Amino acid sequence: MELKWLEDFAALAETGSFSRAAELRHVTQPALSRRVRQLENWLGTTLVSRASLPAELTREGLRFLPQARDMIRQLYGAREAFRGDAAAKLVRFAALHTLAVAFFPNWMAALSLDAPPIRAAILPDRGGIEANLSALVEGEADFFLTYAHRYVSLRLEEGKFEFLKVSSDEAIPVTARELVVDGTKWVGEGLLDAALTRPIAVPYATYGDDSFFGQVLRRLFDVSPPFQRVTVHQNAIAHGLKAVVLAGGGLCWLPRSLIRTELATGALVPASRDARWNLDIDIRLYRHMDEGGGDVGRLWDRARRNANTGAPDAPSPAATPPPGRQESVGEQPADKK
């Protein structure tokens, strides 16, 4: 059983509406509905009558509601009671996994070059972007470090949160030098361009729909020329997908900052010559607007100064519309061996 199930149920009881409760909890309606169902399955009873509008609690739901609210209060009270002085001085970050591993260490070091270091902790990754965002919304994290793109909207209450753009990156479609497609060995470079004009099923390594890149790519595919792809691997973590692609496992969009060495050595190659398949990505730092004191405020000020001095960003082309259908040039299968 998870605390967020109890909080979702309490929000639903308060609003009488799945959609309004989802807004309050900063999740999608299907996600909230699924978590309420998980709570019901865990308890072994039905808490909400879904046949009525507005949603009404069943007899069991009315009986359980005060217990749920009491458990929520007790759990948060216990957390505060066991947070010692040392833990309270830690600046807590929620972060997407790739940023926590590939960006955060060097970024924090840069913020401490000319100033005393600030003690920080990365919270365990909760999974998708909405799950990690909830750590900030619920006060478990002081900051949320995330990718951002116009295709993905964050569910944050207006006027309560602010963000800094602290850097940028670029997600590009890449493959190994060679890979097997439909039983034939192909040169990886330009494979995506070839797939736009030829009936080949490209093996595709995906992030999954709940992840940030999964959501961005779904929108990109909706507005771009179609190509046939077959999902061969799914992993919400970019490092895992990188390993799959390096082994010849398929096509994947990966952050350029994560694959600079592999691109330089040729271990990975661009799958398209059309830069409009590339995705310009911001890296943002979010916080509560009323959390400005102590180390939290000092870190925010340092991050703002660092961003304003022009910390180096990943190279990216100017924004352009989605790629149009066009002739591919020179893509050929590799010689069979």
Short mmCIF file of N, CA and C in Angstrom, two decimals, residues 155-284:
data_model
loop_
_atom_site.label_atom_id
_atom_site.label_comp_id
_atom_site.label_asym_id
_atom_site.label_seq_id
_atom_site.Cartn_x
_atom_site.Cartn_y
_atom_site.Cartn_z
N ARG A 155 1.85 19.61 -14.64
CA ARG A 155 0.63 19.97 -13.90
C ARG A 155 1.03 20.64 -12.59
N LEU A 156 1.21 21.95 -12.66
CA LEU A 156 1.60 22.72 -11.48
C LEU A 156 0.62 23.87 -11.28
N GLU A 157 0.26 24.10 -10.03
CA GLU A 157 -0.69 25.16 -9.72
C GLU A 157 -0.05 26.52 -10.00
N GLU A 158 -0.73 27.32 -10.81
CA GLU A 158 -0.19 28.61 -11.22
C GLU A 158 0.02 29.52 -10.01
N GLY A 159 1.16 30.21 -10.00
CA GLY A 159 1.44 31.15 -8.93
C GLY A 159 2.12 30.56 -7.72
N LYS A 160 2.31 29.24 -7.70
CA LYS A 160 2.93 28.60 -6.54
C LYS A 160 4.34 28.08 -6.81
N PHE A 161 4.69 27.94 -8.09
CA PHE A 161 5.99 27.37 -8.44
C PHE A 161 6.67 28.26 -9.48
N GLU A 162 7.99 28.20 -9.49
CA GLU A 162 8.77 28.92 -10.49
C GLU A 162 9.91 28.03 -10.95
N PHE A 163 10.51 28.39 -12.09
CA PHE A 163 11.60 27.56 -12.60
C PHE A 163 12.69 28.43 -13.21
N LEU A 164 13.88 27.84 -13.28
CA LEU A 164 15.00 28.39 -14.02
C LEU A 164 15.38 27.41 -15.13
N LYS A 165 15.72 27.94 -16.29
CA LYS A 165 16.36 27.11 -17.30
C LYS A 165 17.85 27.09 -16.98
N VAL A 166 18.34 25.93 -16.54
CA VAL A 166 19.73 25.86 -16.10
C VAL A 166 20.67 25.33 -17.17
N SER A 167 20.13 24.70 -18.21
CA SER A 167 20.95 24.21 -19.31
C SER A 167 20.02 23.73 -20.42
N SER A 168 20.59 23.10 -21.41
CA SER A 168 19.78 22.53 -22.49
C SER A 168 20.50 21.31 -23.06
N ASP A 169 19.77 20.54 -23.81
CA ASP A 169 20.33 19.34 -24.42
C ASP A 169 19.57 19.10 -25.73
N GLU A 170 19.88 18.03 -26.37
CA GLU A 170 19.23 17.69 -27.63
C GLU A 170 19.11 16.18 -27.72
N ALA A 171 17.91 15.69 -27.95
CA ALA A 171 17.70 14.25 -28.14
C ALA A 171 17.69 13.96 -29.63
N ILE A 172 18.53 13.03 -30.05
CA ILE A 172 18.68 12.75 -31.48
C ILE A 172 18.48 11.25 -31.74
N PRO A 173 17.97 10.91 -32.93
CA PRO A 173 17.79 9.49 -33.26
C PRO A 173 19.12 8.87 -33.67
N VAL A 174 19.50 7.79 -33.00
CA VAL A 174 20.78 7.15 -33.28
C VAL A 174 20.62 5.64 -33.35
N THR A 175 21.58 5.01 -33.98
CA THR A 175 21.68 3.55 -34.01
C THR A 175 23.16 3.17 -33.89
N ALA A 176 23.41 1.88 -33.81
CA ALA A 176 24.78 1.39 -33.93
C ALA A 176 25.23 1.54 -35.38
N ARG A 177 26.53 1.35 -35.62
CA ARG A 177 27.05 1.46 -36.99
C ARG A 177 26.27 0.56 -37.95
N GLU A 178 26.03 -0.64 -37.51
CA GLU A 178 25.27 -1.60 -38.30
C GLU A 178 24.27 -2.30 -37.40
N LEU A 179 23.16 -2.69 -37.99
CA LEU A 179 22.16 -3.45 -37.24
C LEU A 179 21.34 -4.26 -38.22
N VAL A 180 20.67 -5.26 -37.70
CA VAL A 180 19.88 -6.15 -38.54
C VAL A 180 18.44 -5.64 -38.59
N VAL A 181 17.95 -5.45 -39.81
CA VAL A 181 16.58 -4.99 -40.04
C VAL A 181 15.92 -5.96 -41.01
N ASP A 182 14.83 -6.59 -40.59
CA ASP A 182 14.12 -7.55 -41.44
C ASP A 182 15.06 -8.63 -41.97
N GLY A 183 15.99 -9.08 -41.14
CA GLY A 183 16.89 -10.15 -41.53
C GLY A 183 18.07 -9.72 -42.37
N THR A 184 18.18 -8.43 -42.66
CA THR A 184 19.26 -7.91 -43.48
C THR A 184 20.11 -6.94 -42.67
N LYS A 185 21.42 -7.03 -42.81
CA LYS A 185 22.29 -6.11 -42.09
C LYS A 185 22.30 -4.76 -42.81
N TRP A 186 21.99 -3.71 -42.07
CA TRP A 186 21.91 -2.36 -42.62
C TRP A 186 22.95 -1.46 -41.97
N VAL A 187 23.40 -0.46 -42.73
CA VAL A 187 24.18 0.63 -42.17
C VAL A 187 23.24 1.49 -41.34
N GLY A 188 23.65 1.80 -40.11
CA GLY A 188 22.77 2.56 -39.23
C GLY A 188 22.59 4.00 -39.64
N GLU A 189 23.64 4.63 -40.17
CA GLU A 189 23.55 6.05 -40.50
C GLU A 189 22.51 6.27 -41.61
N GLY A 190 21.54 7.15 -41.34
CA GLY A 190 20.50 7.43 -42.31
C GLY A 190 19.38 6.41 -42.36
N LEU A 191 19.34 5.48 -41.40
CA LEU A 191 18.31 4.43 -41.43
C LEU A 191 16.91 5.02 -41.34
N LEU A 192 16.72 6.03 -40.51
CA LEU A 192 15.40 6.64 -40.39
C LEU A 192 14.96 7.29 -41.71
N ASP A 193 15.88 7.94 -42.40
CA ASP A 193 15.55 8.52 -43.70
C ASP A 193 15.13 7.44 -44.69
N ALA A 194 15.82 6.31 -44.65
CA ALA A 194 15.47 5.21 -45.55
C ALA A 194 14.09 4.67 -45.23
N ALA A 195 13.75 4.60 -43.95
CA ALA A 195 12.46 4.04 -43.55
C ALA A 195 11.29 4.89 -43.99
N LEU A 196 11.53 6.16 -44.30
CA LEU A 196 10.45 7.03 -44.77
C LEU A 196 10.04 6.72 -46.20
N THR A 197 10.92 6.08 -46.95
CA THR A 197 10.63 5.83 -48.36
C THR A 197 10.66 4.35 -48.74
N ARG A 198 11.04 3.50 -47.81
CA ARG A 198 11.14 2.07 -48.12
C ARG A 198 10.35 1.27 -47.08
N PRO A 199 9.80 0.15 -47.48
CA PRO A 199 8.97 -0.66 -46.56
C PRO A 199 9.82 -1.52 -45.64
N ILE A 200 10.53 -0.89 -44.72
CA ILE A 200 11.34 -1.64 -43.76
C ILE A 200 10.81 -1.37 -42.35
N ALA A 201 10.83 -2.39 -41.53
CA ALA A 201 10.36 -2.28 -40.15
C ALA A 201 11.56 -2.04 -39.24
N VAL A 202 11.72 -0.82 -38.79
CA VAL A 202 12.89 -0.44 -37.99
C VAL A 202 12.73 -0.93 -36.55
N PRO A 203 13.69 -1.70 -36.02
CA PRO A 203 13.63 -2.07 -34.60
C PRO A 203 13.79 -0.81 -33.75
N TYR A 204 12.91 -0.66 -32.78
CA TYR A 204 12.80 0.60 -32.04
C TYR A 204 12.90 0.34 -30.54
N ALA A 205 13.78 1.07 -29.87
CA ALA A 205 13.92 0.99 -28.41
C ALA A 205 13.22 2.21 -27.81
N THR A 206 12.19 1.98 -26.99
CA THR A 206 11.32 3.05 -26.53
C THR A 206 11.42 3.27 -25.02
N TYR A 207 11.04 4.46 -24.61
CA TYR A 207 11.06 4.83 -23.19
C TYR A 207 9.79 4.42 -22.46
N GLY A 208 8.71 4.20 -23.16
CA GLY A 208 7.42 3.98 -22.51
C GLY A 208 6.65 5.28 -22.38
N ASP A 209 5.33 5.19 -22.37
CA ASP A 209 4.47 6.36 -22.47
C ASP A 209 4.51 7.27 -21.25
N ASP A 210 4.81 6.74 -20.06
CA ASP A 210 4.76 7.56 -18.85
C ASP A 210 6.01 8.41 -18.65
N SER A 211 7.07 8.12 -19.38
CA SER A 211 8.32 8.85 -19.20
C SER A 211 8.29 10.17 -19.98
N PHE A 212 9.20 11.07 -19.65
CA PHE A 212 9.26 12.35 -20.35
C PHE A 212 9.51 12.15 -21.83
N PHE A 213 10.57 11.41 -22.18
CA PHE A 213 10.89 11.24 -23.59
C PHE A 213 9.81 10.44 -24.32
N GLY A 214 9.17 9.52 -23.62
CA GLY A 214 8.07 8.79 -24.23
C GLY A 214 6.95 9.71 -24.65
N GLN A 215 6.60 10.68 -23.80
CA GLN A 215 5.54 11.63 -24.13
C GLN A 215 5.94 12.55 -25.27
N VAL A 216 7.19 13.04 -25.25
CA VAL A 216 7.65 13.93 -26.31
C VAL A 216 7.67 13.21 -27.66
N LEU A 217 8.18 12.00 -27.67
CA LEU A 217 8.28 11.26 -28.93
C LEU A 217 6.91 10.89 -29.47
N ARG A 218 5.97 10.58 -28.60
CA ARG A 218 4.62 10.29 -29.09
C ARG A 218 4.05 11.48 -29.85
N ARG A 219 4.25 12.68 -29.34
CA ARG A 219 3.77 13.88 -30.02
C ARG A 219 4.55 14.12 -31.31
N LEU A 220 5.86 13.88 -31.28
CA LEU A 220 6.67 14.05 -32.48
C LEU A 220 6.18 13.13 -33.59
N PHE A 221 5.91 11.88 -33.26
CA PHE A 221 5.44 10.93 -34.26
C PHE A 221 4.06 11.33 -34.80
N ASP A 222 3.23 11.95 -33.95
CA ASP A 222 1.90 12.36 -34.39
C ASP A 222 1.95 13.42 -35.48
N VAL A 223 2.98 14.27 -35.46
CA VAL A 223 3.04 15.40 -36.40
C VAL A 223 4.10 15.21 -37.47
N SER A 224 4.71 14.05 -37.55
CA SER A 224 5.79 13.79 -38.50
C SER A 224 5.40 12.70 -39.48
N PRO A 225 6.11 12.61 -40.60
CA PRO A 225 5.83 11.54 -41.56
C PRO A 225 5.97 10.17 -40.90
N PRO A 226 5.07 9.25 -41.19
CA PRO A 226 5.12 7.94 -40.54
C PRO A 226 6.23 7.06 -41.09
N PHE A 227 6.76 6.22 -40.23
CA PHE A 227 7.66 5.17 -40.68
C PHE A 227 7.35 3.94 -39.85
N GLN A 228 7.61 2.79 -40.43
CA GLN A 228 7.28 1.54 -39.76
C GLN A 228 8.35 1.21 -38.72
N ARG A 229 7.92 0.97 -37.50
CA ARG A 229 8.85 0.61 -36.43
C ARG A 229 8.25 -0.52 -35.59
N VAL A 230 9.13 -1.34 -35.08
CA VAL A 230 8.73 -2.47 -34.25
C VAL A 230 9.44 -2.33 -32.91
N THR A 231 8.69 -2.20 -31.84
CA THR A 231 9.29 -2.05 -30.52
C THR A 231 9.97 -3.36 -30.11
N VAL A 232 11.26 -3.27 -29.85
CA VAL A 232 12.03 -4.46 -29.45
C VAL A 232 12.50 -4.37 -28.00
N HIS A 233 12.43 -3.16 -27.43
CA HIS A 233 12.89 -3.00 -26.04
C HIS A 233 12.24 -1.76 -25.46
N GLN A 234 11.90 -1.82 -24.17
CA GLN A 234 11.35 -0.65 -23.47
C GLN A 234 12.06 -0.48 -22.14
N ASN A 235 12.46 0.76 -21.87
CA ASN A 235 13.15 1.08 -20.63
C ASN A 235 13.00 2.58 -20.40
N ALA A 236 12.52 2.99 -19.24
CA ALA A 236 12.35 4.41 -18.96
C ALA A 236 13.67 5.11 -18.71
N ILE A 237 14.76 4.36 -18.58
CA ILE A 237 16.07 4.93 -18.24
C ILE A 237 16.93 4.98 -19.50
N ALA A 238 17.42 6.18 -19.82
CA ALA A 238 18.18 6.38 -21.05
C ALA A 238 19.47 5.57 -21.08
N HIS A 239 20.13 5.41 -19.92
CA HIS A 239 21.37 4.63 -19.90
C HIS A 239 21.12 3.18 -20.32
N GLY A 240 19.99 2.62 -19.91
CA GLY A 240 19.66 1.27 -20.32
C GLY A 240 19.40 1.17 -21.81
N LEU A 241 18.70 2.15 -22.37
CA LEU A 241 18.44 2.16 -23.80
C LEU A 241 19.73 2.36 -24.59
N LYS A 242 20.62 3.17 -24.08
CA LYS A 242 21.91 3.37 -24.74
C LYS A 242 22.65 2.06 -24.89
N ALA A 243 22.65 1.23 -23.85
CA ALA A 243 23.33 -0.06 -23.93
C ALA A 243 22.70 -0.95 -24.99
N VAL A 244 21.37 -0.91 -25.09
CA VAL A 244 20.67 -1.71 -26.10
C VAL A 244 21.07 -1.26 -27.50
N VAL A 245 21.10 0.05 -27.72
CA VAL A 245 21.43 0.57 -29.05
C VAL A 245 22.88 0.26 -29.41
N LEU A 246 23.78 0.40 -28.46
CA LEU A 246 25.19 0.09 -28.73
C LEU A 246 25.38 -1.36 -29.14
N ALA A 247 24.53 -2.23 -28.63
CA ALA A 247 24.61 -3.66 -28.97
C ALA A 247 23.92 -3.97 -30.29
N GLY A 248 23.48 -2.94 -31.01
CA GLY A 248 22.81 -3.17 -32.28
C GLY A 248 21.34 -3.49 -32.14
N GLY A 249 20.76 -3.09 -30.99
CA GLY A 249 19.38 -3.46 -30.70
C GLY A 249 18.32 -2.63 -31.37
N GLY A 250 18.68 -1.51 -32.00
CA GLY A 250 17.65 -0.74 -32.68
C GLY A 250 17.91 0.74 -32.69
N LEU A 251 16.87 1.47 -33.09
CA LEU A 251 16.87 2.93 -33.17
C LEU A 251 16.33 3.51 -31.87
N CYS A 252 16.94 4.61 -31.41
CA CYS A 252 16.45 5.26 -30.19
C CYS A 252 16.84 6.73 -30.21
N TRP A 253 15.98 7.56 -29.60
CA TRP A 253 16.33 8.98 -29.38
C TRP A 253 17.04 9.08 -28.04
N LEU A 254 18.29 9.56 -28.05
CA LEU A 254 19.08 9.67 -26.83
C LEU A 254 19.60 11.09 -26.66
N PRO A 255 19.75 11.56 -25.42
CA PRO A 255 20.32 12.90 -25.20
C PRO A 255 21.75 12.96 -25.71
N ARG A 256 22.05 14.02 -26.44
CA ARG A 256 23.40 14.16 -27.01
C ARG A 256 24.46 14.16 -25.91
N SER A 257 24.15 14.78 -24.77
CA SER A 257 25.13 14.83 -23.68
C SER A 257 25.51 13.45 -23.17
N LEU A 258 24.65 12.48 -23.39
CA LEU A 258 24.88 11.12 -22.90
C LEU A 258 25.71 10.29 -23.87
N ILE A 259 25.83 10.75 -25.12
CA ILE A 259 26.46 9.91 -26.14
C ILE A 259 27.54 10.65 -26.92
N ARG A 260 28.11 11.70 -26.35
CA ARG A 260 29.13 12.47 -27.07
C ARG A 260 30.30 11.59 -27.48
N THR A 261 30.79 10.78 -26.55
CA THR A 261 31.95 9.94 -26.85
C THR A 261 31.62 8.93 -27.93
N GLU A 262 30.45 8.30 -27.84
CA GLU A 262 30.06 7.28 -28.82
C GLU A 262 29.86 7.89 -30.21
N LEU A 263 29.36 9.11 -30.27
CA LEU A 263 29.22 9.78 -31.57
C LEU A 263 30.59 10.12 -32.14
N ALA A 264 31.50 10.55 -31.27
CA ALA A 264 32.84 10.93 -31.73
C ALA A 264 33.61 9.73 -32.26
N THR A 265 33.43 8.57 -31.63
CA THR A 265 34.16 7.37 -32.05
C THR A 265 33.45 6.61 -33.17
N GLY A 266 32.20 6.95 -33.43
CA GLY A 266 31.44 6.24 -34.45
C GLY A 266 30.73 5.00 -33.94
N ALA A 267 30.80 4.75 -32.63
CA ALA A 267 30.08 3.60 -32.09
C ALA A 267 28.57 3.78 -32.27
N LEU A 268 28.11 5.03 -32.21
CA LEU A 268 26.73 5.38 -32.53
C LEU A 268 26.74 6.39 -33.66
N VAL A 269 25.72 6.30 -34.52
CA VAL A 269 25.64 7.19 -35.68
C VAL A 269 24.24 7.79 -35.76
N PRO A 270 24.12 8.99 -36.33
CA PRO A 270 22.79 9.59 -36.50
C PRO A 270 21.95 8.77 -37.46
N ALA A 271 20.70 8.54 -37.09
CA ALA A 271 19.81 7.75 -37.94
C ALA A 271 19.14 8.59 -39.01
N SER A 272 19.31 9.92 -38.93
CA SER A 272 18.73 10.80 -39.95
C SER A 272 19.66 11.97 -40.21
N ARG A 273 19.67 12.42 -41.46
CA ARG A 273 20.42 13.63 -41.81
C ARG A 273 19.55 14.87 -41.66
N ASP A 274 18.28 14.68 -41.38
CA ASP A 274 17.34 15.78 -41.24
C ASP A 274 17.30 16.22 -39.78
N ALA A 275 17.83 17.41 -39.50
CA ALA A 275 17.91 17.90 -38.12
C ALA A 275 16.55 18.15 -37.51
N ARG A 276 15.49 18.15 -38.31
CA ARG A 276 14.16 18.38 -37.76
C ARG A 276 13.64 17.18 -36.97
N TRP A 277 14.31 16.04 -37.07
CA TRP A 277 13.98 14.91 -36.20
C TRP A 277 14.60 15.07 -34.81
N ASN A 278 15.53 16.02 -34.68
CA ASN A 278 16.18 16.24 -33.39
C ASN A 278 15.26 17.07 -32.49
N LEU A 279 15.33 16.82 -31.20
CA LEU A 279 14.46 17.49 -30.22
C LEU A 279 15.29 18.38 -29.30
N ASP A 280 15.04 19.69 -29.37
CA ASP A 280 15.70 20.62 -28.46
C ASP A 280 15.04 20.51 -27.08
N ILE A 281 15.82 20.25 -26.06
CA ILE A 281 15.30 20.00 -24.72
C ILE A 281 15.90 21.00 -23.73
N ASP A 282 15.05 21.64 -22.95
CA ASP A 282 15.53 22.47 -21.85
C ASP A 282 15.76 21.60 -20.62
N ILE A 283 16.68 22.03 -19.78
CA ILE A 283 16.84 21.44 -18.45
C ILE A 283 16.41 22.51 -17.45
N ARG A 284 15.41 22.20 -16.65
CA ARG A 284 14.81 23.19 -15.75
C ARG A 284 14.92 22.76 -14.29
#
